[in-house]
């Protein structure tokens, strides 16, 4: 039999239908429970919780006598019928004698005695009854619409069980864990009972499901506008340059002020061994939640969006705000660390940072800069780096071409025949062609730059001429092909 006192019963007061009327919360250990008239108290053994027989509260003088007798006999406590209110003398005697006096809120003495006896005896039936009550109360709390529904559910479940229940953060939680809490697809943690309890073991899976749904609803209400704006940002980045002005009105309706200054961080995942692998699916949802919580209280306007596996983080501020890129870097560093933590050591997350740009076209420009910077770092083997955009010289102009899908596709069409060589040989051909054209069609100078014999350069160029079927001696053609080579190499990070 469990070692319980009236204090333990009061922890389940709502389910049992009792309340403390006088005396201490906990007295002696309850060894047994019995229904008895006040006159029978002297015959009860020590440790008995006496449920006073009858439907009406006894007279005050009889209660005073009973309290003295209960204290002398070492009874665990008295349970009075519904409607009992202790007189002042009874309260003093109960406190002085260490006799807890409970009052039934509704049940008749025999029924209450049976219920309390089950609690004292424990066993599967009691655990199931308590678990069912906890589920009932937690469900009611979930439906009540409290501002903090999660806390309300946990409090209701814990009160009903008589065991404190809390949510323990654990991003490694699996769907197969009975007590797992998820917000959508994002693992949050698991429910933990403060002490080992069979009833809690039965109830926690249902309570965890209620907490999961409440958390999902809360996050949807809290972050849904951000997700709508994120979809618009991705569409803007991918759109043709001529469509940019059409995004201003929809963005304004969603609360995305495109007229601000924007800076973009582009984070690209890559497996260390198999570069063709897609990033783990759960990482995106978990990373989105982490980032939204991270940026929620910051002064700048932030958005996170996803393009396939890539993470696009946008920071928007008034034009001319100082240290705009530094603040963007501060946030993306923490996002990058969380991504590594979630995905594990086999994955790298390389970041490119664009420069602050104004307006809708500026958002597209800084996104293109950030993407190219990330690709360049990966191509150079600087995995997990945070790469800044080179904002000087020809590279900046080339980024404008790269940012426009139309311009990029037109230039790429010029080099499309080289793709038949395969990825590596095609890249080699483009580098050779760029060196040749950049050195005014000089085989010797291109050879020195590429560390090749001029004859080797000549052989490659003849092969390229055959595949492209263009006149590389024509100035306009030569310029277009050189521009195409530079834009392609920028896109590949080379």
CSV table of C-alpha atoms in Angstrom, one decimal:
chain,number,residue,atom,x,y,z
A,1,UNK,CA,0.0,0.0,0.0
A,2,UNK,CA,1.3,3.5,-0.9
A,3,UNK,CA,2.4,5.7,2.0
A,4,UNK,CA,0.0,8.6,1.7
A,5,UNK,CA,-1.2,11.4,3.9
A,6,UNK,CA,-4.1,13.8,3.6
A,7,UNK,CA,-1.7,16.1,1.8
A,8,UNK,CA,-1.5,13.6,-1.0
A,9,UNK,CA,-5.3,13.4,-1.1
A,10,UNK,CA,-5.6,17.1,-1.3
A,11,UNK,CA,-3.3,17.2,-4.3
A,12,UNK,CA,-6.2,15.4,-6.1
A,13,UNK,CA,-8.9,17.4,-4.3
A,14,UNK,CA,-10.8,18.3,-7.5
A,15,UNK,CA,-11.1,14.6,-8.6
A,16,UNK,CA,-11.9,13.3,-5.2
A,17,UNK,CA,-14.3,16.1,-4.3
A,18,UNK,CA,-12.8,17.1,-1.0
A,19,UNK,CA,-11.3,20.3,0.6
A,20,UNK,CA,-9.3,21.1,3.7
A,21,UNK,CA,-11.6,22.6,6.4
A,22,UNK,CA,-9.2,22.8,9.4
A,23,UNK,CA,-5.9,21.6,10.7
A,24,UNK,CA,-2.7,20.8,8.9
A,25,UNK,CA,-2.7,19.6,5.3
A,26,UNK,CA,-0.8,16.5,6.2
A,27,UNK,CA,-1.1,14.3,9.3
A,28,UNK,CA,0.0,10.8,10.0
A,29,UNK,CA,0.3,8.2,7.2
A,30,UNK,CA,-3.1,6.8,6.2
A,31,UNK,CA,-3.0,3.1,6.9
A,32,UNK,CA,-6.7,2.5,6.2
A,33,UNK,CA,-10.0,4.3,5.6
A,34,UNK,CA,-13.3,3.6,7.4
A,35,UNK,CA,-16.8,5.1,7.7
A,36,UNK,CA,-17.6,5.7,11.3
A,37,UNK,CA,-19.9,7.7,13.5
A,38,UNK,CA,-18.2,10.3,15.8
A,39,UNK,CA,-19.0,8.0,18.8
A,40,UNK,CA,-17.0,5.2,17.2
A,41,UNK,CA,-13.7,7.2,16.9
A,42,UNK,CA,-12.2,5.9,20.2
A,43,UNK,CA,-12.4,2.3,18.8
A,44,UNK,CA,-10.5,3.1,15.5
A,45,UNK,CA,-6.8,2.1,15.2
A,46,UNK,CA,-4.1,4.7,14.7
A,47,UNK,CA,-3.5,5.7,11.1
A,48,UNK,CA,-7.2,5.5,10.2
A,49,UNK,CA,-8.8,8.2,8.0
A,50,UNK,CA,-12.3,8.4,9.4
A,51,UNK,CA,-15.1,9.3,7.0
A,52,UNK,CA,-17.8,10.6,9.3
A,53,UNK,CA,-21.1,8.8,8.7
A,54,UNK,CA,-24.3,10.7,7.9
A,55,UNK,CA,-25.4,13.3,5.4
A,56,UNK,CA,-25.6,16.2,7.8
A,57,UNK,CA,-22.7,18.0,9.6
A,58,UNK,CA,-22.5,17.1,13.3
A,59,UNK,CA,-22.9,19.7,16.1
A,60,UNK,CA,-20.0,21.8,17.0
A,61,UNK,CA,-19.5,20.4,20.5
A,62,UNK,CA,-19.5,16.9,19.1
A,63,UNK,CA,-16.8,17.9,16.7
A,64,UNK,CA,-14.6,19.4,19.5
A,65,UNK,CA,-14.9,16.1,21.4
A,66,UNK,CA,-14.1,14.1,18.2
A,67,UNK,CA,-11.0,16.1,17.5
A,68,UNK,CA,-9.6,15.5,21.0
A,69,UNK,CA,-10.3,11.8,20.6
A,70,UNK,CA,-8.8,11.7,17.1
A,71,UNK,CA,-5.6,13.3,18.3
A,72,UNK,CA,-5.3,11.0,21.2
A,73,UNK,CA,-5.8,7.9,19.0
A,74,UNK,CA,-3.4,9.1,16.3
A,75,UNK,CA,-5.9,9.1,13.6
A,76,UNK,CA,-4.8,10.2,10.1
A,77,UNK,CA,-7.7,12.7,9.8
A,78,UNK,CA,-11.4,13.2,9.7
A,79,UNK,CA,-13.6,13.7,6.6
A,80,UNK,CA,-16.8,15.6,7.4
A,81,UNK,CA,-20.1,15.5,5.4
A,82,UNK,CA,-20.9,18.2,2.8
A,83,UNK,CA,-21.8,21.5,4.2
A,84,UNK,CA,-19.5,21.3,7.3
A,85,UNK,CA,-17.9,24.6,8.4
A,86,UNK,CA,-15.6,24.4,11.5
A,87,UNK,CA,-16.2,26.6,14.5
A,88,UNK,CA,-13.3,28.6,15.8
A,89,UNK,CA,-12.7,26.1,18.6
A,90,UNK,CA,-12.6,23.2,16.1
A,91,UNK,CA,-10.0,25.0,14.0
A,92,UNK,CA,-7.8,25.6,17.0
A,93,UNK,CA,-8.2,22.0,18.3
A,94,UNK,CA,-7.5,20.5,14.8
A,95,UNK,CA,-4.3,22.6,14.4
A,96,UNK,CA,-3.1,22.0,18.0
A,97,UNK,CA,-3.8,18.3,17.8
A,98,UNK,CA,-2.4,17.8,14.3
A,99,UNK,CA,-5.6,16.4,12.9
A,100,UNK,CA,-6.4,17.3,9.3
A,101,UNK,CA,-10.1,17.9,8.8
A,102,UNK,CA,-11.4,17.5,5.3
A,103,UNK,CA,-14.9,18.1,4.0
A,104,UNK,CA,-16.7,16.3,1.3
A,105,UNK,CA,-17.9,18.6,-1.4
A,106,UNK,CA,-20.7,16.3,-2.6
A,107,UNK,CA,-20.2,12.6,-2.3
A,108,UNK,CA,-21.9,10.6,0.5
A,109,UNK,CA,-19.7,9.0,3.1
A,110,UNK,CA,-19.7,5.4,1.7
A,111,UNK,CA,-19.0,6.4,-1.8
A,112,UNK,CA,-16.2,8.8,-0.8
A,113,UNK,CA,-14.7,6.1,1.4
A,114,UNK,CA,-14.5,3.7,-1.5
A,115,UNK,CA,-12.9,6.4,-3.7
A,116,UNK,CA,-10.3,7.3,-1.1
A,117,UNK,CA,-9.6,3.6,-0.4
A,118,UNK,CA,-8.7,3.1,-4.1
A,119,UNK,CA,-6.3,6.0,-3.9
A,120,UNK,CA,-4.7,4.5,-0.8
A,121,UNK,CA,-4.5,1.0,-2.2
A,122,UNK,CA,-3.3,2.2,-5.6
A,123,UNK,CA,-3.3,-0.4,-8.4
A,124,UNK,CA,-4.2,-0.4,-12.0
A,125,UNK,CA,-7.8,0.7,-11.5
A,126,UNK,CA,-6.8,3.8,-9.5
A,127,UNK,CA,-4.1,4.7,-12.1
A,128,UNK,CA,-6.6,4.4,-15.0
A,129,UNK,CA,-9.2,6.5,-13.2
A,130,UNK,CA,-6.7,9.2,-12.4
A,131,UNK,CA,-5.3,9.2,-15.9
A,132,UNK,CA,-8.7,9.5,-17.4
A,133,UNK,CA,-9.5,12.5,-15.1
A,134,UNK,CA,-6.2,14.1,-16.1
A,135,UNK,CA,-7.0,13.7,-19.8
A,136,UNK,CA,-10.5,15.2,-19.2
A,137,UNK,CA,-9.1,18.2,-17.5
A,138,UNK,CA,-6.3,18.8,-20.0
A,139,UNK,CA,-8.8,18.5,-22.9
A,140,UNK,CA,-11.0,21.1,-21.2
A,141,UNK,CA,-8.0,23.4,-20.7
A,142,UNK,CA,-7.1,23.0,-24.4
A,143,UNK,CA,-10.6,24.1,-25.4
A,144,UNK,CA,-10.8,27.1,-23.1
A,145,UNK,CA,-8.9,29.4,-25.4
A,146,UNK,CA,-6.4,30.6,-22.8
A,147,UNK,CA,-3.7,33.0,-24.0
A,148,UNK,CA,-1.1,30.5,-23.0
A,149,UNK,CA,-2.8,27.2,-23.8
A,150,UNK,CA,0.3,25.1,-23.4
A,151,UNK,CA,0.8,26.2,-19.8
A,152,UNK,CA,-2.9,25.8,-19.1
A,153,UNK,CA,-2.9,22.2,-20.4
A,154,UNK,CA,0.2,21.3,-18.4
A,155,UNK,CA,-1.2,22.9,-15.2
A,156,UNK,CA,-4.6,21.1,-15.6
A,157,UNK,CA,-3.0,17.7,-16.2
A,158,UNK,CA,-0.5,18.1,-13.4
A,159,UNK,CA,-3.2,19.2,-10.9
A,160,UNK,CA,-5.4,16.3,-11.9
A,161,UNK,CA,-2.6,13.7,-11.6
A,162,UNK,CA,-1.2,15.2,-8.4
A,163,UNK,CA,2.2,15.2,-10.2
A,164,UNK,CA,3.8,18.2,-11.8
A,165,UNK,CA,4.1,17.9,-15.6
A,166,UNK,CA,6.5,20.0,-17.6
A,167,UNK,CA,7.7,20.3,-21.2
A,168,UNK,CA,11.4,19.4,-21.5
A,169,UNK,CA,13.1,20.8,-24.6
A,170,UNK,CA,14.6,18.0,-26.8
A,171,UNK,CA,15.0,18.7,-30.5
A,172,UNK,CA,16.1,15.0,-31.0
A,173,UNK,CA,12.6,13.8,-30.0
A,174,UNK,CA,11.2,11.2,-32.4
A,175,UNK,CA,7.6,10.7,-33.6
A,176,UNK,CA,7.8,7.2,-32.1
A,177,UNK,CA,8.2,8.6,-28.6
A,178,UNK,CA,4.9,8.4,-26.8
A,179,UNK,CA,5.4,11.7,-24.9
A,180,UNK,CA,6.8,13.6,-27.8
A,181,UNK,CA,5.7,17.2,-28.5
A,182,UNK,CA,5.8,18.5,-32.1
A,183,UNK,CA,4.8,21.8,-33.6
A,184,UNK,CA,3.8,20.6,-37.1
A,185,UNK,CA,6.9,18.7,-38.2
A,186,UNK,CA,9.2,20.5,-35.8
A,187,UNK,CA,10.3,18.4,-32.7
A,188,UNK,CA,10.0,20.5,-29.6
A,189,UNK,CA,10.6,18.1,-26.7
A,190,UNK,CA,8.8,15.7,-24.5
A,191,UNK,CA,6.5,15.8,-21.5
A,192,UNK,CA,8.0,14.7,-18.2
A,193,UNK,CA,6.3,13.9,-14.9
A,194,UNK,CA,8.1,15.2,-11.8
A,195,UNK,CA,7.9,11.8,-10.2
A,196,UNK,CA,7.4,8.3,-11.5
A,197,UNK,CA,3.7,7.6,-11.6
A,198,UNK,CA,1.6,4.9,-13.5
A,199,UNK,CA,-1.3,7.3,-14.1
A,200,UNK,CA,1.1,9.9,-15.6
A,201,UNK,CA,2.5,7.2,-17.9
A,202,UNK,CA,-1.0,6.5,-19.2
A,203,UNK,CA,-2.1,10.1,-19.5
A,204,UNK,CA,1.0,11.8,-20.9
A,205,UNK,CA,0.8,10.6,-24.6
A,206,UNK,CA,-2.7,12.1,-24.8
A,207,UNK,CA,-1.6,15.3,-23.0
A,208,UNK,CA,1.4,15.5,-25.4
A,209,UNK,CA,-0.9,15.4,-28.4
A,210,UNK,CA,-3.0,18.2,-26.9
A,211,UNK,CA,0.1,20.3,-26.3
A,212,UNK,CA,1.3,19.7,-29.8
A,213,UNK,CA,-1.9,20.9,-31.3
A,214,UNK,CA,-2.0,23.9,-29.1
A,215,UNK,CA,1.6,24.8,-29.9
A,216,UNK,CA,0.9,24.5,-33.7
A,217,UNK,CA,-2.1,26.8,-33.4
A,218,UNK,CA,-0.1,29.3,-31.5
A,219,UNK,CA,2.7,29.3,-34.0
A,220,UNK,CA,0.3,29.6,-37.0
A,221,UNK,CA,-1.3,32.6,-35.4
A,222,UNK,CA,2.0,34.1,-34.5
A,223,UNK,CA,4.0,33.6,-37.7
A,224,UNK,CA,1.5,33.1,-40.5
A,225,UNK,CA,1.9,36.6,-41.8
A,226,UNK,CA,5.7,36.1,-42.0
A,227,UNK,CA,5.3,32.9,-44.0
A,228,UNK,CA,3.0,34.7,-46.5
A,229,UNK,CA,5.6,37.5,-47.0
A,230,UNK,CA,8.3,34.8,-47.3
A,231,UNK,CA,6.5,33.3,-50.3
A,232,UNK,CA,6.3,36.7,-51.9
A,233,UNK,CA,10.0,37.3,-51.4
A,234,UNK,CA,10.9,34.0,-53.2
A,235,UNK,CA,8.6,34.9,-56.0
A,236,UNK,CA,10.2,38.3,-56.3
A,237,UNK,CA,13.7,36.9,-56.4
A,238,UNK,CA,12.8,34.5,-59.1
A,239,UNK,CA,10.7,36.8,-61.2
A,240,UNK,CA,11.8,38.5,-64.4
A,241,UNK,CA,13.1,42.0,-64.0
A,242,UNK,CA,10.1,43.5,-65.9
A,243,UNK,CA,7.7,42.2,-63.3
A,244,UNK,CA,9.3,43.8,-60.3
A,245,UNK,CA,7.0,46.8,-60.1
A,246,UNK,CA,4.0,44.4,-59.9
A,247,UNK,CA,5.1,43.2,-56.5
A,248,UNK,CA,4.9,46.5,-54.8
A,249,UNK,CA,1.1,46.5,-54.2
A,250,UNK,CA,0.9,42.9,-53.0
A,251,UNK,CA,3.9,43.4,-50.7
A,252,UNK,CA,2.3,46.5,-49.2
A,253,UNK,CA,-1.0,44.6,-48.5
A,254,UNK,CA,1.1,41.9,-46.6
A,255,UNK,CA,3.0,44.5,-44.6
A,256,UNK,CA,6.3,44.1,-46.6
A,257,UNK,CA,7.6,47.6,-47.3
A,258,UNK,CA,9.8,47.1,-50.4
A,259,UNK,CA,10.8,50.7,-50.3
A,260,UNK,CA,13.2,50.0,-47.4
A,261,UNK,CA,16.8,49.0,-47.6
A,262,UNK,CA,17.3,45.2,-47.8
A,263,UNK,CA,20.3,43.0,-47.1
A,264,UNK,CA,20.1,39.2,-47.8
A,265,UNK,CA,22.0,36.3,-46.3
A,266,UNK,CA,21.9,33.2,-48.5
A,267,UNK,CA,22.7,29.9,-46.8
A,268,UNK,CA,23.3,26.8,-48.8
A,269,UNK,CA,23.6,23.3,-47.3
A,270,UNK,CA,25.9,20.6,-48.7
A,271,UNK,CA,26.7,17.1,-47.6
A,272,UNK,CA,30.4,16.7,-47.0
A,273,UNK,CA,30.6,13.4,-49.0
A,274,UNK,CA,27.6,13.2,-51.3
A,275,UNK,CA,27.0,16.7,-52.7
A,276,UNK,CA,23.8,15.5,-54.5
A,277,UNK,CA,22.0,14.7,-51.3
A,278,UNK,CA,19.0,16.8,-50.2
A,279,UNK,CA,19.2,18.3,-46.7
A,280,UNK,CA,17.2,16.4,-44.0
A,281,UNK,CA,13.6,17.4,-44.4
A,282,UNK,CA,13.0,18.2,-40.7
A,283,UNK,CA,15.8,20.7,-40.6
A,284,UNK,CA,13.9,23.3,-42.6
A,285,UNK,CA,10.8,23.4,-40.4
A,286,UNK,CA,12.9,23.4,-37.2
A,287,UNK,CA,15.2,26.1,-38.5
A,288,UNK,CA,12.3,28.3,-39.6
A,289,UNK,CA,10.8,28.1,-36.1
A,290,UNK,CA,14.2,28.8,-34.4
A,291,UNK,CA,14.8,31.8,-36.7
A,292,UNK,CA,11.3,33.3,-36.3
A,293,UNK,CA,11.7,33.1,-32.5
A,294,UNK,CA,15.2,34.6,-32.7
A,295,UNK,CA,14.2,37.6,-34.8
A,296,UNK,CA,10.9,38.3,-33.2
A,297,UNK,CA,12.0,40.9,-30.7
A,298,UNK,CA,14.6,42.6,-32.8
A,299,UNK,CA,14.1,46.2,-34.1
A,300,UNK,CA,14.8,45.4,-37.7
A,301,UNK,CA,12.2,43.9,-40.1
A,302,UNK,CA,13.1,40.3,-40.8
A,303,UNK,CA,11.9,37.4,-43.0
A,304,UNK,CA,13.1,33.9,-43.6
A,305,UNK,CA,12.3,32.1,-46.8
A,306,UNK,CA,13.4,28.8,-48.4
A,307,UNK,CA,14.2,28.0,-52.0
A,308,UNK,CA,14.6,24.2,-52.3
A,309,UNK,CA,17.1,23.5,-49.5
A,310,UNK,CA,18.6,27.0,-49.4
A,311,UNK,CA,17.8,29.5,-46.6
A,312,UNK,CA,17.2,33.1,-47.5
A,313,UNK,CA,17.3,35.6,-44.6
A,314,UNK,CA,16.2,39.1,-45.4
A,315,UNK,CA,16.9,42.1,-43.1
A,316,UNK,CA,15.1,45.3,-43.9
A,317,UNK,CA,15.7,48.8,-42.4
A,318,UNK,CA,15.4,52.4,-43.3
A,319,UNK,CA,17.8,53.5,-46.0
A,320,UNK,CA,21.1,54.6,-44.7
A,321,UNK,CA,21.0,52.7,-41.4
A,322,UNK,CA,24.5,52.0,-40.3
A,323,UNK,CA,26.0,48.5,-39.8
A,324,UNK,CA,23.1,46.9,-41.7
A,325,UNK,CA,25.2,44.1,-42.9
A,326,UNK,CA,26.8,43.5,-39.5
A,327,UNK,CA,23.4,43.0,-37.9
A,328,UNK,CA,22.4,40.6,-40.6
A,329,UNK,CA,25.7,38.7,-40.0
A,330,UNK,CA,25.0,38.5,-36.3
A,331,UNK,CA,21.7,36.8,-36.9
A,332,UNK,CA,22.8,34.4,-39.7
A,333,UNK,CA,25.7,33.2,-37.5
A,334,UNK,CA,23.3,31.9,-34.9
A,335,UNK,CA,21.0,30.4,-37.6
A,336,UNK,CA,24.0,28.7,-39.2
A,337,UNK,CA,25.1,27.3,-35.8
A,338,UNK,CA,21.6,25.9,-35.2
A,339,UNK,CA,21.5,24.4,-38.7
A,340,UNK,CA,24.7,22.5,-38.0
A,341,UNK,CA,23.4,21.4,-34.7
A,342,UNK,CA,20.2,20.1,-36.2
A,343,UNK,CA,21.7,18.4,-39.3
A,344,UNK,CA,24.8,16.9,-37.7
A,345,UNK,CA,28.5,16.9,-38.6
A,346,UNK,CA,27.9,15.4,-42.1
A,347,UNK,CA,26.4,18.6,-43.4
A,348,UNK,CA,27.9,22.1,-44.1
A,349,UNK,CA,26.0,25.4,-44.2
A,350,UNK,CA,27.8,28.0,-46.2
A,351,UNK,CA,26.6,31.6,-46.2
A,352,UNK,CA,26.9,34.5,-48.6
A,353,UNK,CA,26.1,38.0,-47.6
A,354,UNK,CA,24.7,40.6,-50.0
A,355,UNK,CA,25.1,44.3,-49.7
A,356,UNK,CA,22.3,46.6,-48.5
A,357,UNK,CA,20.1,47.7,-51.5
A,358,UNK,CA,17.0,49.8,-51.7
A,359,UNK,CA,13.6,48.9,-53.1
A,360,UNK,CA,12.2,45.8,-54.9
A,361,UNK,CA,15.0,45.7,-57.4
A,362,UNK,CA,17.5,46.2,-54.6
A,363,UNK,CA,16.1,43.1,-52.8
A,364,UNK,CA,16.6,41.1,-56.0
A,365,UNK,CA,20.1,42.5,-56.3
A,366,UNK,CA,21.3,41.8,-52.8
A,367,UNK,CA,19.8,38.3,-53.0
A,368,UNK,CA,21.8,37.6,-56.2
A,369,UNK,CA,24.9,38.9,-54.5
A,370,UNK,CA,24.4,36.7,-51.5
A,371,UNK,CA,23.7,33.6,-53.6
A,372,UNK,CA,26.8,34.1,-55.8
A,373,UNK,CA,28.9,34.7,-52.7
A,374,UNK,CA,27.8,31.5,-51.1
A,375,UNK,CA,28.4,29.6,-54.4
A,376,UNK,CA,31.8,31.1,-54.7
A,377,UNK,CA,32.8,30.0,-51.2
A,378,UNK,CA,31.6,26.4,-51.9
A,379,UNK,CA,33.4,26.3,-55.2
A,380,UNK,CA,36.6,27.5,-53.5
A,381,UNK,CA,36.3,24.8,-50.8
A,382,UNK,CA,35.5,27.3,-48.0
A,383,UNK,CA,32.6,25.2,-46.7
A,384,UNK,CA,30.8,26.6,-43.6
A,385,UNK,CA,32.3,30.0,-44.3
A,386,UNK,CA,30.4,33.3,-44.3
A,387,UNK,CA,31.4,35.0,-47.5
A,388,UNK,CA,31.0,38.8,-48.2
A,389,UNK,CA,30.1,40.1,-51.6
A,390,UNK,CA,32.8,41.6,-53.7
A,391,UNK,CA,31.2,45.0,-54.5
A,392,UNK,CA,33.9,46.5,-56.7
A,393,UNK,CA,34.8,46.4,-60.4
A,394,UNK,CA,33.4,44.1,-63.1
A,395,UNK,CA,32.1,41.5,-60.7
A,396,UNK,CA,29.4,43.9,-59.4
A,397,UNK,CA,28.2,44.6,-63.0
A,398,UNK,CA,28.2,40.9,-63.8
A,399,UNK,CA,26.0,40.4,-60.7
A,400,UNK,CA,23.3,42.6,-62.4
A,401,UNK,CA,23.3,40.2,-65.3
A,402,UNK,CA,23.2,37.2,-63.1
A,403,UNK,CA,20.3,38.6,-61.1
A,404,UNK,CA,18.1,38.8,-64.2
A,405,UNK,CA,16.8,35.4,-65.3
A,406,UNK,CA,16.2,36.7,-68.9
A,407,UNK,CA,19.8,38.1,-69.3
A,408,UNK,CA,21.2,35.0,-67.6
A,409,UNK,CA,19.3,32.6,-69.9
A,410,UNK,CA,20.2,34.5,-73.1
A,411,UNK,CA,23.9,34.5,-72.2
A,412,UNK,CA,23.8,30.9,-71.1
A,413,UNK,CA,22.2,29.9,-74.5
A,414,UNK,CA,25.5,30.9,-76.2
A,415,UNK,CA,27.4,28.3,-74.2
A,416,UNK,CA,24.8,25.6,-74.1
A,417,UNK,CA,26.5,23.4,-76.7
A,418,UNK,CA,29.5,23.0,-74.3
A,419,UNK,CA,27.2,21.3,-71.8
A,420,UNK,CA,27.4,18.2,-74.0
A,421,UNK,CA,31.0,17.7,-72.8
A,422,UNK,CA,29.9,17.0,-69.2
A,423,UNK,CA,30.0,19.3,-66.2
A,424,UNK,CA,33.8,19.2,-65.6
A,425,UNK,CA,35.0,19.4,-69.2
A,426,UNK,CA,32.4,22.1,-69.9
A,427,UNK,CA,33.7,24.2,-67.0
A,428,UNK,CA,37.3,23.7,-68.3
A,429,UNK,CA,36.2,24.8,-71.8
A,430,UNK,CA,34.6,27.9,-70.4
A,431,UNK,CA,37.6,28.9,-68.3
A,432,UNK,CA,39.9,28.3,-71.3
A,433,UNK,CA,37.6,30.3,-73.6
A,434,UNK,CA,37.4,33.2,-71.1
A,435,UNK,CA,41.2,33.3,-70.8
A,436,UNK,CA,41.6,33.3,-74.6
A,437,UNK,CA,39.1,36.1,-75.2
A,438,UNK,CA,40.3,38.1,-72.2
A,439,UNK,CA,43.8,38.1,-73.7
A,440,UNK,CA,42.6,39.3,-77.1
A,441,UNK,CA,42.7,35.9,-78.7
A,442,UNK,CA,46.3,35.4,-77.8
A,443,UNK,CA,47.2,31.7,-77.4
A,444,UNK,CA,50.5,32.5,-75.8
A,445,UNK,CA,49.1,34.9,-73.2
A,446,UNK,CA,46.2,32.5,-72.4
A,447,UNK,CA,48.7,29.7,-72.1
A,448,UNK,CA,50.7,31.6,-69.5
A,449,UNK,CA,47.6,32.4,-67.6
A,450,UNK,CA,46.4,28.8,-67.6
A,451,UNK,CA,49.8,27.3,-67.2
A,452,UNK,CA,49.4,25.5,-70.5
A,453,UNK,CA,51.4,25.2,-73.8
A,454,UNK,CA,49.9,27.5,-76.4
A,455,UNK,CA,49.3,24.5,-78.6
A,456,UNK,CA,47.2,22.9,-75.9
A,457,UNK,CA,45.2,26.2,-75.7
A,458,UNK,CA,44.8,26.2,-79.5
A,459,UNK,CA,43.5,22.6,-79.5
A,460,UNK,CA,40.9,23.5,-76.9
A,461,UNK,CA,39.8,26.6,-78.7
A,462,UNK,CA,39.4,24.8,-82.0
A,463,UNK,CA,37.2,22.3,-80.2
A,464,UNK,CA,35.1,25.1,-78.6
A,465,UNK,CA,34.8,26.9,-82.0
A,466,UNK,CA,33.4,23.7,-83.5
A,467,UNK,CA,30.8,23.2,-80.8
A,468,UNK,CA,29.7,26.8,-80.5
A,469,UNK,CA,29.7,27.5,-84.2
A,470,UNK,CA,30.4,31.2,-83.7
A,471,UNK,CA,32.9,33.7,-85.1
A,472,UNK,CA,35.2,34.5,-82.3
A,473,UNK,CA,37.0,37.1,-84.4
A,474,UNK,CA,33.9,39.3,-84.6
A,475,UNK,CA,34.1,42.0,-81.9
A,476,UNK,CA,30.4,41.9,-81.0
A,477,UNK,CA,30.4,38.1,-80.9
A,478,UNK,CA,33.6,38.0,-78.9
A,479,UNK,CA,32.1,40.4,-76.3
A,480,UNK,CA,28.9,38.5,-75.9
A,481,UNK,CA,30.7,35.2,-75.5
A,482,UNK,CA,33.2,36.6,-73.0
A,483,UNK,CA,30.3,38.1,-71.0
A,484,UNK,CA,28.5,34.8,-71.1
A,485,UNK,CA,31.6,33.0,-69.8
A,486,UNK,CA,32.0,35.5,-66.9
A,487,UNK,CA,28.3,35.2,-65.9
A,488,UNK,CA,28.4,31.4,-66.0
A,489,UNK,CA,31.6,31.3,-63.9
A,490,UNK,CA,30.1,33.7,-61.4
A,491,UNK,CA,27.0,31.5,-61.1
A,492,UNK,CA,29.1,28.4,-60.5
A,493,UNK,CA,31.2,30.2,-57.9
A,494,UNK,CA,34.4,29.9,-60.0
